Amino acid sequence: MIRSELIQKIADENPHLFQRDVERIVNTIFEEITNAMARGDRVELRGFGAFSVKKRDARTGRNPRTGESVEVEEKHVPFFKTGKLLRDRLNGK
Amino acid sequence: MGEKTLTRMDLSEAVFREVGLSRNESAELVESVLQHMSDTLVGGEQVKISSFGTFSVREKAARVGRNPKTGEEVPIQPRRVLTFRPSHLMKDRVAAGNKR
């Protein structure tokens, strides 16, 4: 399923809403999650999962082609942990 | 860095501000988005949200695990796990936003 299919499903269930509003609703949800993580915040959606930011320490990496050492700076990466309910549902519980 | 925790309530508040539906209906729509995503994943299909990321279901084979406390061997059944791969855009925004 891709974004437009998700939007279509929500639109079909809510015939009283304009398609463009459904698009804004769905986009707002994902935008809000990304914005929160960009601020370093967590987003916890019980039953579904939690989005958080993990810190990766600076390290000395290597260019795999040339074998040359390169300093990789500390960085922050997005992380998702599946919620218990969804994890159980995936396994038929 | 923020360290605040947002919940469904914050997402529905954002929808409420953006579209001007009632708070109640905004909350229902957030729930229904999460429900459709969950149902699709439980059905074994991946969910690909452009410029956000991709959720996919992976099959893990059975293996022998170990109770770390007692050292006892325990069989781990085959199971399905969910993985999220953030888009480049999300990775860039998260890296830029948290840079010191």
Coordinates of C-alpha atoms in Angstrom, one line a residue:
Chain A
M1 CA 0.0 0.0 0.0
I2 CA 1.3 3.4 -0.9
R3 CA 0.4 6.9 0.4
S4 CA -2.2 7.5 -2.3
E5 CA -3.9 4.2 -1.7
L6 CA -4.1 5.0 2.0
I7 CA -5.6 8.4 1.2
Q8 CA -8.2 6.7 -1.1
K9 CA -9.2 4.2 1.6
I10 CA -9.8 7.0 4.1
A11 CA -11.7 9.0 1.5
D12 CA -14.0 6.1 0.6
E13 CA -14.9 5.7 4.3
N14 CA -15.6 9.4 4.7
P15 CA -17.7 10.5 1.7
H16 CA -18.6 13.7 3.5
L17 CA -14.9 14.9 3.3
F18 CA -13.3 16.5 0.2
Q19 CA -10.5 14.4 -1.2
R20 CA -8.1 17.3 -0.8
D21 CA -8.9 17.5 2.9
V22 CA -8.3 13.8 3.3
E23 CA -4.9 14.3 1.6
R24 CA -4.1 17.1 4.1
I25 CA -5.2 15.0 7.0
V26 CA -2.9 12.0 6.0
N27 CA 0.0 14.3 5.1
T28 CA -0.3 16.2 8.4
I29 CA -0.1 13.0 10.4
F30 CA 3.2 11.9 8.8
E31 CA 4.5 15.5 8.7
E32 CA 3.9 15.8 12.5
I33 CA 5.8 12.6 13.2
T34 CA 8.8 13.7 11.2
N35 CA 8.7 17.2 12.7
A36 CA 8.7 15.7 16.2
M37 CA 11.7 13.5 15.5
A38 CA 13.5 16.5 13.9
R39 CA 13.1 18.3 17.2
G40 CA 14.4 15.2 19.1
D41 CA 11.0 14.2 20.4
R42 CA 9.4 10.8 20.6
V43 CA 6.0 9.8 19.2
E44 CA 4.3 7.0 21.0
L45 CA 1.3 5.4 19.3
R46 CA 0.1 2.7 21.7
G47 CA -0.7 -0.5 20.0
F48 CA 1.0 0.6 16.8
G49 CA 4.5 1.5 17.8
A50 CA 6.9 4.3 18.8
F51 CA 9.1 6.6 16.7
S52 CA 12.2 7.9 18.4
V53 CA 15.7 9.3 17.6
K54 CA 18.8 7.3 18.3
K55 CA 22.3 8.9 18.6
R56 CA 25.1 7.3 16.6
D57 CA 28.5 8.2 18.0
A58 CA 31.3 9.6 15.9
R59 CA 33.5 6.8 14.5
T60 CA 36.4 6.2 12.2
G61 CA 34.9 4.7 9.0
R62 CA 36.6 3.4 5.9
N63 CA 36.0 4.1 2.3
P64 CA 35.1 0.6 1.1
R65 CA 36.5 1.2 -2.3
T66 CA 39.9 2.8 -1.5
G67 CA 40.3 1.5 2.1
E68 CA 41.0 5.1 3.2
S69 CA 40.1 6.1 6.8
V70 CA 37.4 8.8 7.1
E71 CA 36.1 10.5 10.3
V72 CA 32.3 10.0 10.5
E73 CA 30.6 12.6 12.7
E74 CA 28.1 11.9 15.4
K75 CA 24.6 11.7 14.0
H76 CA 21.0 11.1 14.9
V77 CA 18.9 8.6 13.1
P78 CA 15.1 7.8 13.2
F79 CA 14.1 4.6 14.9
F80 CA 10.8 2.7 15.1
K81 CA 9.8 0.0 17.6
T82 CA 6.7 -2.0 16.9
G83 CA 4.0 -1.9 19.5
K84 CA 3.0 -5.0 21.4
L85 CA -0.5 -5.2 20.0
L86 CA 0.7 -5.0 16.4
R87 CA 3.5 -7.4 17.1
D88 CA 1.1 -9.9 18.5
R89 CA -1.4 -9.4 15.6
L90 CA 1.4 -10.1 13.1
N91 CA 1.8 -13.4 14.7
G92 CA -1.9 -14.3 14.8
K93 CA -2.3 -13.7 18.6
Chain B
M1 CA 17.2 18.1 21.9
G2 CA 13.5 17.8 22.8
E3 CA 12.8 14.6 24.7
K4 CA 9.1 15.3 24.7
T5 CA 6.7 12.4 24.0
L6 CA 3.9 13.0 21.5
T7 CA 0.8 10.8 21.4
R8 CA -2.3 10.2 19.3
M9 CA -3.7 13.3 21.0
D10 CA -1.0 15.6 19.5
L11 CA -1.5 14.1 16.1
S12 CA -5.3 14.7 16.2
E13 CA -4.7 18.2 17.5
A14 CA -2.5 18.8 14.5
V15 CA -5.2 17.5 12.2
F16 CA -7.8 19.6 14.0
R17 CA -5.7 22.8 13.5
E18 CA -4.9 21.9 9.8
V19 CA -8.3 20.9 8.5
G20 CA -10.8 22.3 11.0
L21 CA -12.9 19.2 11.7
S22 CA -14.1 18.6 15.2
R23 CA -11.6 17.3 17.7
N24 CA -13.5 14.1 17.9
E25 CA -13.5 13.5 14.2
S26 CA -9.8 14.4 13.9
A27 CA -9.1 11.7 16.5
E28 CA -11.1 9.2 14.7
L29 CA -9.3 9.9 11.4
V30 CA -5.9 9.5 13.1
E31 CA -7.1 6.1 14.5
S32 CA -8.4 5.0 11.1
V33 CA -5.0 5.8 9.4
L34 CA -3.2 3.7 12.0
Q35 CA -5.8 0.9 11.7
H36 CA -5.5 0.7 7.9
M37 CA -1.7 0.6 8.1
S38 CA -1.8 -2.1 10.8
D39 CA -4.4 -4.2 8.9
T40 CA -2.3 -4.0 5.7
L41 CA 0.8 -5.1 7.5
V42 CA -1.0 -7.9 9.3
G43 CA -2.1 -9.1 5.8
G44 CA 1.5 -9.4 4.9
E45 CA 1.7 -6.4 2.6
Q46 CA 4.2 -3.5 3.0
V47 CA 3.2 0.1 3.6
K48 CA 5.2 2.6 1.6
I49 CA 4.7 6.3 2.5
S50 CA 6.8 8.4 0.1
S51 CA 9.1 10.9 1.8
F52 CA 8.3 9.2 5.2
G53 CA 9.4 5.6 5.0
T54 CA 8.5 2.0 4.4
F55 CA 7.1 -0.5 6.8
S56 CA 7.6 -4.1 5.9
V57 CA 7.0 -7.5 7.4
R58 CA 9.9 -10.0 7.6
E59 CA 9.7 -13.7 8.3
K60 CA 12.1 -14.9 10.9
A61 CA 13.1 -18.5 11.0
A62 CA 12.9 -20.7 14.1
R63 CA 16.1 -20.7 16.2
V64 CA 17.4 -21.9 19.5
G65 CA 17.6 -19.0 22.0
R66 CA 19.0 -18.9 25.4
N67 CA 17.6 -17.6 28.7
P68 CA 20.3 -15.0 29.5
K69 CA 19.8 -15.4 33.2
T70 CA 19.8 -19.2 33.5
G71 CA 21.7 -20.2 30.3
E72 CA 18.9 -22.6 29.5
E73 CA 18.2 -23.3 25.9
V74 CA 14.7 -22.4 24.7
P75 CA 13.3 -22.9 21.2
I76 CA 12.1 -19.7 19.5
Q77 CA 9.3 -20.3 17.1
P78 CA 9.3 -18.8 13.6
R79 CA 7.7 -15.4 13.7
R80 CA 6.9 -12.3 11.7
V81 CA 8.5 -9.0 12.6
L82 CA 7.9 -5.5 11.4
T83 CA 10.7 -3.3 10.2
F84 CA 10.6 0.4 9.4
R85 CA 13.0 1.9 6.9
P86 CA 13.0 5.7 7.0
S87 CA 13.2 7.6 3.7
H88 CA 16.2 9.7 2.9
L89 CA 14.2 12.8 3.4
M90 CA 13.3 11.8 7.0
K91 CA 16.9 10.7 7.7
D92 CA 18.1 14.1 6.5
R93 CA 15.6 16.1 8.5
V94 CA 16.2 14.1 11.7
A95 CA 20.0 14.4 11.3
A96 CA 19.8 18.1 10.5
G97 CA 17.3 18.9 13.3
N98 CA 19.4 17.2 16.0
K99 CA 22.8 18.4 15.0
R100 CA 24.5 20.2 17.8

